[in-house]
PDB file of C-alpha atoms in Angstrom:
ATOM      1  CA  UNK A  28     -25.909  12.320  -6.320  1.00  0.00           C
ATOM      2  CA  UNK A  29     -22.819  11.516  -8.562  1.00  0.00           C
ATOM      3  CA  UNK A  30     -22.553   8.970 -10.948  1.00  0.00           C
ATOM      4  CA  UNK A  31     -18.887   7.360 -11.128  1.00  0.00           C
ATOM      5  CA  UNK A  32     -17.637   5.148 -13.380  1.00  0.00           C
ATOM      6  CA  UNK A  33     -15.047   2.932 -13.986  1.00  0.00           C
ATOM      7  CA  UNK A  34     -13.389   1.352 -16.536  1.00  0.00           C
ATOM      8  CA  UNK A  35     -12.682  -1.689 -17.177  1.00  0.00           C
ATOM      9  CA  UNK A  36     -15.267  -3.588 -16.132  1.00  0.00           C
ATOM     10  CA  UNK A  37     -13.784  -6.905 -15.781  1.00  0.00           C
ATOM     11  CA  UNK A  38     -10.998  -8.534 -17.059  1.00  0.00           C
ATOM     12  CA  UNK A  39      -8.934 -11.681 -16.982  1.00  0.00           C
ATOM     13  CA  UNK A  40      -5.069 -10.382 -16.414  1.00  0.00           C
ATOM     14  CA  UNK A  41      -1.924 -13.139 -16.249  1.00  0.00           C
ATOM     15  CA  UNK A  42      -0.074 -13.221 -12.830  1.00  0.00           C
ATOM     16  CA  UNK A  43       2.839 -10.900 -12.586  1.00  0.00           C
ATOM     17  CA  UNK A  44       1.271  -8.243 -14.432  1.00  0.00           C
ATOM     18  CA  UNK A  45      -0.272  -4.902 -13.939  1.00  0.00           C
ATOM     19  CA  UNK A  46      -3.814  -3.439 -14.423  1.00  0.00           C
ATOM     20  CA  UNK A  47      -4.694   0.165 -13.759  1.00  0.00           C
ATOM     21  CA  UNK A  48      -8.478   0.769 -13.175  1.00  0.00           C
ATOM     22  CA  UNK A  49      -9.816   3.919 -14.127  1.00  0.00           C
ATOM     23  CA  UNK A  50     -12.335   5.820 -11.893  1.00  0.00           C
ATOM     24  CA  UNK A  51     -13.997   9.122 -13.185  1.00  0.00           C
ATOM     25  CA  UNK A  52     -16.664  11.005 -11.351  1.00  0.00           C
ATOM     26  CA  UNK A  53     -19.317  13.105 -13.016  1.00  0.00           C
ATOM     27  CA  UNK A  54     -18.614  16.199 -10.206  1.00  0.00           C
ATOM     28  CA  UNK A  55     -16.013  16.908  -8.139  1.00  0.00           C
ATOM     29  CA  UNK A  56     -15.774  14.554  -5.100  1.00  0.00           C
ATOM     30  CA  UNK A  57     -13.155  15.817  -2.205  1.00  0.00           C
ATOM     31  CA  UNK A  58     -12.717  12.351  -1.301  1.00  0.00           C
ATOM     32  CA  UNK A  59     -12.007   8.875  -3.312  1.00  0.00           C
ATOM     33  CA  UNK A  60     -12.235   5.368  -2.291  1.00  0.00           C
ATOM     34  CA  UNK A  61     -11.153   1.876  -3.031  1.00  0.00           C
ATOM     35  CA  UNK A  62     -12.273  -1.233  -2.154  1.00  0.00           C
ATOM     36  CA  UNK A  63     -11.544  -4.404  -2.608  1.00  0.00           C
ATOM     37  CA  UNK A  64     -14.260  -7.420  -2.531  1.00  0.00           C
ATOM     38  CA  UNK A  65     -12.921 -10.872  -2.513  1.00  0.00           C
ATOM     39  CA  UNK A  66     -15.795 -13.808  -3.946  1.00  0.00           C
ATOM     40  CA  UNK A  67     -18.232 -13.775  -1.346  1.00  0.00           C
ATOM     41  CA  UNK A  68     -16.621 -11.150   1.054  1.00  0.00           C
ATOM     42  CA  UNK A  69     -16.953  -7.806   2.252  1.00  0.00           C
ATOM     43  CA  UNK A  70     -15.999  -4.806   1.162  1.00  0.00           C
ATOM     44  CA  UNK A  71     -12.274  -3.832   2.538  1.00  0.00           C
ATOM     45  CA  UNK A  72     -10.965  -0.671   1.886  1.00  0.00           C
ATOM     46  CA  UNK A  73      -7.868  -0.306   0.308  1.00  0.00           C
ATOM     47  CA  UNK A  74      -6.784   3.739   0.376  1.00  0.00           C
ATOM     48  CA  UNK A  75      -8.815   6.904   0.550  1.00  0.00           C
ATOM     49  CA  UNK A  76      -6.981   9.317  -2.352  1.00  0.00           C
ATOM     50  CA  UNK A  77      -7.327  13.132  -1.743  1.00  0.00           C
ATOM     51  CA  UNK A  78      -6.829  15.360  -4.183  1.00  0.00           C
ATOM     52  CA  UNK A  79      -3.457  16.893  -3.787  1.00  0.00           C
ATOM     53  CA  UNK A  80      -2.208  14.654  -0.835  1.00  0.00           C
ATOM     54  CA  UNK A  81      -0.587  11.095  -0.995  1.00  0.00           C
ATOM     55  CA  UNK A  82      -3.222   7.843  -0.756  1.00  0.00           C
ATOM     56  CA  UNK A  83      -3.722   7.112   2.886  1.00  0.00           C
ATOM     57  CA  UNK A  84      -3.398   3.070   3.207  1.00  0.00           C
ATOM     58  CA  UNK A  85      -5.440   0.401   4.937  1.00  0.00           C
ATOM     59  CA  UNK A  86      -2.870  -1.909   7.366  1.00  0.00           C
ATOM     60  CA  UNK A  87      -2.101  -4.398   5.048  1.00  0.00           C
ATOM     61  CA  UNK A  88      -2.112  -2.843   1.600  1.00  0.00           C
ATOM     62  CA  UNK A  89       0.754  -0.938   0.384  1.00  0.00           C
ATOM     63  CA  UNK A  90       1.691   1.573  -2.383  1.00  0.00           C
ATOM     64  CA  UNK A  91       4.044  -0.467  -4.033  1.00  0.00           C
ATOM     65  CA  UNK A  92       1.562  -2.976  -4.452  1.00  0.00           C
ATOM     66  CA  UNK A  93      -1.498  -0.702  -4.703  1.00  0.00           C
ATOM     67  CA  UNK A  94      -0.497   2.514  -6.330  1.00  0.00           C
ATOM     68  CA  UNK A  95      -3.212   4.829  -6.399  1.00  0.00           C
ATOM     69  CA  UNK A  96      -3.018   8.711  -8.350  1.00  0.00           C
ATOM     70  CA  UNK A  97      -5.227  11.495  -7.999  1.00  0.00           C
ATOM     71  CA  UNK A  98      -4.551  14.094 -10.146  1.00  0.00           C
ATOM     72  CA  UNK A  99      -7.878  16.135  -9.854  1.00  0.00           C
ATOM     73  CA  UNK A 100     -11.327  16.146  -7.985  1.00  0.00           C
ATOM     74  CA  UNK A 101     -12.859  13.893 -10.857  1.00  0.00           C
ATOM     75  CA  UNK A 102     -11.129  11.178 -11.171  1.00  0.00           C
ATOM     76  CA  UNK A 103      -8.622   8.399  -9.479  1.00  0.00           C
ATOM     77  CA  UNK A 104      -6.733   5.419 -10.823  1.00  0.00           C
ATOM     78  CA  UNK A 105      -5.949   2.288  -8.829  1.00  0.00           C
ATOM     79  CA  UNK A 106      -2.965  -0.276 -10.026  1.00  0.00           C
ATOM     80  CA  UNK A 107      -2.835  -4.027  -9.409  1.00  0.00           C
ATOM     81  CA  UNK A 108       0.565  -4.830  -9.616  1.00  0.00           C
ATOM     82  CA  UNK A 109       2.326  -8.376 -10.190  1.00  0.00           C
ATOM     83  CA  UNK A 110      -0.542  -9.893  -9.508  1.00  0.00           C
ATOM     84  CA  UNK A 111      -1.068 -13.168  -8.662  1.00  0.00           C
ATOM     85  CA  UNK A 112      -4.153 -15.421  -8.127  1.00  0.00           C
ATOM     86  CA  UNK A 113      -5.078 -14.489  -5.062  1.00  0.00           C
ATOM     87  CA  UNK A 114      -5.953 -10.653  -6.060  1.00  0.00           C
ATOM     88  CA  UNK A 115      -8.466 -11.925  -7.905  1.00  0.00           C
ATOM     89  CA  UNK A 116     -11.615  -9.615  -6.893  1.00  0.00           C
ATOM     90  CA  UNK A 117     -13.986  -7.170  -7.643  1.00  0.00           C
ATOM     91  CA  UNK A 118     -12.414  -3.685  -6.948  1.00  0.00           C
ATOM     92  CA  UNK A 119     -14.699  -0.574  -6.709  1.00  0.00           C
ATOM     93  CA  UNK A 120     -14.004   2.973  -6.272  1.00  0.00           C
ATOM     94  CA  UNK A 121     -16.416   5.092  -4.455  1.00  0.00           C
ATOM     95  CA  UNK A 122     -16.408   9.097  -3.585  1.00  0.00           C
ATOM     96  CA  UNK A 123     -17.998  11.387  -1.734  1.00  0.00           C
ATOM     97  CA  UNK A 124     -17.518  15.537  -0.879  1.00  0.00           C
ATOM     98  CA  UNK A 125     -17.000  14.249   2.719  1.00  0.00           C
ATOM     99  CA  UNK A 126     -18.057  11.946   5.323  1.00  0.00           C
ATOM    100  CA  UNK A 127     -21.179  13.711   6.997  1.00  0.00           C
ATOM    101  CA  UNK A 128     -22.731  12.824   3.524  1.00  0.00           C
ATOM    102  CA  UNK A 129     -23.037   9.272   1.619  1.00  0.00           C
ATOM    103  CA  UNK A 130     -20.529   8.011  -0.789  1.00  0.00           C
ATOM    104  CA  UNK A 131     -20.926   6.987  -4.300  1.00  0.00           C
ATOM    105  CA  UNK A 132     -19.298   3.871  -5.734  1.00  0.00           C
ATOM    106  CA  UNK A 133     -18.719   2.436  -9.399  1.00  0.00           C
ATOM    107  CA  UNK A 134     -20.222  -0.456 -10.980  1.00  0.00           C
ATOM    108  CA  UNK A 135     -17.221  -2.206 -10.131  1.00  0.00           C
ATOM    109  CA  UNK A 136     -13.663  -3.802 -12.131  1.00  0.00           C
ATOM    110  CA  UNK A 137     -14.272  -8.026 -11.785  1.00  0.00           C
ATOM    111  CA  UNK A 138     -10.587  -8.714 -11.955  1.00  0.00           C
ATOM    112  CA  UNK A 139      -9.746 -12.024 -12.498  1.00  0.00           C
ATOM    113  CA  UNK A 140      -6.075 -13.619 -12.646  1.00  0.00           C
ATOM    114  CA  UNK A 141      -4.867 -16.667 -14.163  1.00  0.00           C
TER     115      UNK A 141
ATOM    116  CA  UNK B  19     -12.288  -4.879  18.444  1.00  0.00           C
ATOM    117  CA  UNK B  20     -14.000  -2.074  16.352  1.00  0.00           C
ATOM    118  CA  UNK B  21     -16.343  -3.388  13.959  1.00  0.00           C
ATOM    119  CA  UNK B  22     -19.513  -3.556  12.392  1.00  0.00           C
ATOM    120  CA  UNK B  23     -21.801  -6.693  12.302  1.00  0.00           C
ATOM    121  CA  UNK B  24     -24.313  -8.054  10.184  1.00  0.00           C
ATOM    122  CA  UNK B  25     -25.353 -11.146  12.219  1.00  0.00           C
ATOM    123  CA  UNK B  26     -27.162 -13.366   9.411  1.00  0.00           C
ATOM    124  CA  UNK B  27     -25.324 -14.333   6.311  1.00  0.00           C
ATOM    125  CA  UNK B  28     -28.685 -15.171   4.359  1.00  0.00           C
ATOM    126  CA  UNK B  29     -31.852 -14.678   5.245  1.00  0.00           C
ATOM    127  CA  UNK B  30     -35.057 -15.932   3.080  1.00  0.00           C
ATOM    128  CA  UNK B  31     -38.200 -14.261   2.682  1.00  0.00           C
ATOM    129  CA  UNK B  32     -41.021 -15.278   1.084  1.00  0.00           C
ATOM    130  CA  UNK B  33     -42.569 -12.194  -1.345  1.00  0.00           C
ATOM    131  CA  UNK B  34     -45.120  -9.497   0.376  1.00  0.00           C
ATOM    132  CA  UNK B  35     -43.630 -10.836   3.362  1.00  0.00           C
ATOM    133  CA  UNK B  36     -42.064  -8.479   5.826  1.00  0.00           C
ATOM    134  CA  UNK B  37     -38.027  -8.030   6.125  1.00  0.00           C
ATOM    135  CA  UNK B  38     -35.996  -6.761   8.883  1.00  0.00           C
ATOM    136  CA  UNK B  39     -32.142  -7.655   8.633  1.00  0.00           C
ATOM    137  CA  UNK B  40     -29.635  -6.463  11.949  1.00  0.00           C
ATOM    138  CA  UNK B  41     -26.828  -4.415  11.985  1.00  0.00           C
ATOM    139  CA  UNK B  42     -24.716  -4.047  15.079  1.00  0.00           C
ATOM    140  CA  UNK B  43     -21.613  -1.709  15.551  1.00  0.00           C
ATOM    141  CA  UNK B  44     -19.143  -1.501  18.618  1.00  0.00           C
ATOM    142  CA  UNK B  45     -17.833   2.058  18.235  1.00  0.00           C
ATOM    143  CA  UNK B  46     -17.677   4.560  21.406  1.00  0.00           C
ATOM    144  CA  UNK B  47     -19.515   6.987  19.771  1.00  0.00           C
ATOM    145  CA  UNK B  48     -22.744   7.057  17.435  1.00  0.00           C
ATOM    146  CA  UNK B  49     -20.761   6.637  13.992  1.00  0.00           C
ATOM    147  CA  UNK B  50     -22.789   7.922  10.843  1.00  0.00           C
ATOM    148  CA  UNK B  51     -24.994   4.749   9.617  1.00  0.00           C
ATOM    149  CA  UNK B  52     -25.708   3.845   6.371  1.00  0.00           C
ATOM    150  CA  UNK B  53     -27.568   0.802   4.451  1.00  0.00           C
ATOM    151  CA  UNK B  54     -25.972   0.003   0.725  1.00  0.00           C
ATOM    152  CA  UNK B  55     -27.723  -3.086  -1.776  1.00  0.00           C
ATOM    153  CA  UNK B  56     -25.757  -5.080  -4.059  1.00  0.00           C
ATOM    154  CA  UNK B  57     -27.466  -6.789  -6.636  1.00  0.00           C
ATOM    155  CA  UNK B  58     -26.110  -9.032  -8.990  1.00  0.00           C
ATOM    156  CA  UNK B  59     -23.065  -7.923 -10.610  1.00  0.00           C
ATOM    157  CA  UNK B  60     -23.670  -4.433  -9.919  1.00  0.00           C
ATOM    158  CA  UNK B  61     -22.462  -1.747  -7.690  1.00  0.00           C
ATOM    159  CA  UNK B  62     -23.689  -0.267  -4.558  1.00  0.00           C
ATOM    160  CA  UNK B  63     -26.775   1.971  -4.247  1.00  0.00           C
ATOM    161  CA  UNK B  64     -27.622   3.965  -0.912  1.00  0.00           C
ATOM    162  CA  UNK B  65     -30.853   2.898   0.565  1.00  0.00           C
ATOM    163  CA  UNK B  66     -30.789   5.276   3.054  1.00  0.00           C
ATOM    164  CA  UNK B  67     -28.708   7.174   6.179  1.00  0.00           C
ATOM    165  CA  UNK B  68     -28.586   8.280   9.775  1.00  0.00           C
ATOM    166  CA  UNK B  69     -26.677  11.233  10.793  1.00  0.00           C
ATOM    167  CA  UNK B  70     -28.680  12.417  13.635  1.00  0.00           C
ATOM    168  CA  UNK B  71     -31.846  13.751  14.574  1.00  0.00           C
ATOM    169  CA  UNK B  72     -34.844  11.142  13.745  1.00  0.00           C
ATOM    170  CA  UNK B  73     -33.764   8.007  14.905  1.00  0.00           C
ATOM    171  CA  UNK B  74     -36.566   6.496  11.497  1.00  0.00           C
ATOM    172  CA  UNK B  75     -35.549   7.146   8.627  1.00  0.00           C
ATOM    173  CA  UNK B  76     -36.962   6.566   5.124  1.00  0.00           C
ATOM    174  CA  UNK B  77     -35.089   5.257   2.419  1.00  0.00           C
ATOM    175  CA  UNK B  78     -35.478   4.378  -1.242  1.00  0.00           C
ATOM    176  CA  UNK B  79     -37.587   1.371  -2.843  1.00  0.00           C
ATOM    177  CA  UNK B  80     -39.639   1.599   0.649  1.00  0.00           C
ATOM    178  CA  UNK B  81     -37.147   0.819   2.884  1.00  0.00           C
ATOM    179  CA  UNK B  82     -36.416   2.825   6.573  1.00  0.00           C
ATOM    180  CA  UNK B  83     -34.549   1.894   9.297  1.00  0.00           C
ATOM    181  CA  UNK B  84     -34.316   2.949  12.978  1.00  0.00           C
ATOM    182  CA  UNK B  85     -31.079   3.750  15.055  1.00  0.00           C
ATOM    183  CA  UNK B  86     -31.345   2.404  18.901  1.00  0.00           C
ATOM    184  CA  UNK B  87     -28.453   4.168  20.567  1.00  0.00           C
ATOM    185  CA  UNK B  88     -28.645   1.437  23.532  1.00  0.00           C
ATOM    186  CA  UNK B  89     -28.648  -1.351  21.411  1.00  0.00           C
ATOM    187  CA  UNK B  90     -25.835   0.110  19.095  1.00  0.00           C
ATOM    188  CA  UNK B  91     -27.803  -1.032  16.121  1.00  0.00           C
ATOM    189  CA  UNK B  92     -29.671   0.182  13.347  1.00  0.00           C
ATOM    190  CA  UNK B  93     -31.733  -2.231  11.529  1.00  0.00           C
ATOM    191  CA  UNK B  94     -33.357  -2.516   7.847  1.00  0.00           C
ATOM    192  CA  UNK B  95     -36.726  -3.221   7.660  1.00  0.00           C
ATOM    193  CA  UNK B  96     -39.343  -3.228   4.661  1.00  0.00           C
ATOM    194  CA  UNK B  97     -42.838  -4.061   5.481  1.00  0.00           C
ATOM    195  CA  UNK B  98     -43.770  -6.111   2.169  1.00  0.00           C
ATOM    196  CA  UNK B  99     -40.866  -7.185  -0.052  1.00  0.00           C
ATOM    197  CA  UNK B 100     -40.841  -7.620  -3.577  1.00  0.00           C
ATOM    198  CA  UNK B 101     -38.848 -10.728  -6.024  1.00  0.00           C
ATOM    199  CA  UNK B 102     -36.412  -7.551  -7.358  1.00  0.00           C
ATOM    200  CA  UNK B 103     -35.470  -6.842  -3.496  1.00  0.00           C
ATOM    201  CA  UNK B 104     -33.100 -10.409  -3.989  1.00  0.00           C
ATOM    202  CA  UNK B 105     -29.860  -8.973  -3.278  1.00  0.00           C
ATOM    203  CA  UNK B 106     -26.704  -7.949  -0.857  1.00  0.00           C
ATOM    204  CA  UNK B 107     -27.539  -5.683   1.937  1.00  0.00           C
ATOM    205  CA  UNK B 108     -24.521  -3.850   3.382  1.00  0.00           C
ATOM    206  CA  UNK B 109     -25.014  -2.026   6.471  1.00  0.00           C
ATOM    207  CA  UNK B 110     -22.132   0.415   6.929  1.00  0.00           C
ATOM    208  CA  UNK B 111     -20.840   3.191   9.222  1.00  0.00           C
ATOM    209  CA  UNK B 112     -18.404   6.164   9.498  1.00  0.00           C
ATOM    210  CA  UNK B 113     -16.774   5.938  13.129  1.00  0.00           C
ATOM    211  CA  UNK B 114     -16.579   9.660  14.814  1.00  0.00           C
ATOM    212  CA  UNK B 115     -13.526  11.196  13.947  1.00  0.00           C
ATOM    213  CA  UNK B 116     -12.246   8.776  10.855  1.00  0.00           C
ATOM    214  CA  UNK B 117     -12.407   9.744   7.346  1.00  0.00           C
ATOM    215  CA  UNK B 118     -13.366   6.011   5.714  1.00  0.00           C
ATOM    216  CA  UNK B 119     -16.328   4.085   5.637  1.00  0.00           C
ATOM    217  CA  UNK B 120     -16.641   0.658   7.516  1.00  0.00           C
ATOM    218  CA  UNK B 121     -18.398  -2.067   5.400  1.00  0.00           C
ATOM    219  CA  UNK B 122     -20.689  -5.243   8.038  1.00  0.00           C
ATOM    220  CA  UNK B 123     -19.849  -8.446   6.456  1.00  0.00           C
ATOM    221  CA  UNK B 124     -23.255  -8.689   4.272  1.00  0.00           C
ATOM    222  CA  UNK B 125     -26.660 -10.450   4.449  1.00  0.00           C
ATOM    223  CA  UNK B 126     -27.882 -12.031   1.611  1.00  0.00           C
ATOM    224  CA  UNK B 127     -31.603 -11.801   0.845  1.00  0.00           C
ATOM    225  CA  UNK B 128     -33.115 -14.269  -0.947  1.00  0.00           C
ATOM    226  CA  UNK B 129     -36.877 -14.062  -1.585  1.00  0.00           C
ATOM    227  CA  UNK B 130     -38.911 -16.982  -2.323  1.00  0.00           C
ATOM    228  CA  UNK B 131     -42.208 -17.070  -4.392  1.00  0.00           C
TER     229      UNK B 131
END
């Protein structure tokens, strides 16, 4: 199994501006995740990243809202741009070498915005 | 509408008790099936996964599950469960033909002394 990990872990970011969330895998993964977990909700997806192809987004999440890089099969990076309130969430990123086989996910970035 | 459905939004056990919690799916095909746990402010942790073959299979912390084709469901069940068991149980699938997983909307396990 792989062990992901992201970074930061939580923090408390003031509306219009931008976090990046750092996701690093300890093998290569051909496939990345993020999700998005609003208090006491689900887990949504947000994009699947592939290494050397653009994110592929979920209907109603955008790039210029959501940007999301891949640069190599270890790790991914996920912005929250001008946020606001209501992006206040947990966001975890999750990978796996493809979808006959489970995916890993992160402990897990508690974003909060005030 | 495609989806995937955890029918109880807590459930309440009471320790050495047995467990089983639903999980219904309305896709065509038999999707790959999975069971996640989210405990307190941590992340997700496979319990265990159907791809084919066996429709019981064994998980982690003594879990298993079985997949009923005609029933589109696969269900969690754990014969005697334990005070650390407390947690979010996700039941999720990947449809035939997608590349993304498909989160159920959650159960919440509470277990009682």
């Amino acid at each position: 199994s792989a062990v992901i990990s992201q970074k930061p872990s939580r923090d408390i970011c003031q509306r219009g501006t931008s976090l990046t969330i750092q996701c690093q895998v300890d093998s290569q993964v051909t496939m990345m995740f993020w999700y998005r977990q609003q208090p006491g909700q689900s887990l949504t997806l947000i994009a699947t990243a592939n290494q050397g192809s653009e994110a592929t987004y979920e209907s109603g999440f955008v790039i210029d809202k959501f940007p999301i890089s891949r640069p190599n099969l270890t790790f991914s990076t996920l912005t929250v741009s001008n946020m606001s309130p209501e992006d206040s969430s947990i966001y975890l990123c999750g990978g796996g070498v493809g979808m006959n086989t489970e995916a890993f996910f992160g402990q897990g970035t508690r974003l909060t915005v005030v | 509408a495609q989806s995937v459905t955890q029918p109880d939004i807590h459930i309440t056990v009471s320790e050495g008790a047995s467990l089983e919690l639903r999980c219904n799916y309305s896709y065509g095909a038999t999707p790959y099936l999975f069971w996640y746990v989210q405990s307190p402010g941590q992340g997700l942790q496979l319990l265990l996964k159907y791809f084919s073959g066996d429709t019981l299979v064994q998980g982690i912390k003594g879990f298993e599950a079985e997949f009923k084709r005609s029933q589109s469901s696969f269900n969690l069940r754990k014969p005697s469960v334990h005070w650390s068991d407390a947690a979010e149980y996700f039941c999720a699938v990947v449809p035939t033909g997608f590349q993304k997983l498909v989160f159920g909307t959650g159960t919440r396990l509470l277990v009682s002394p």
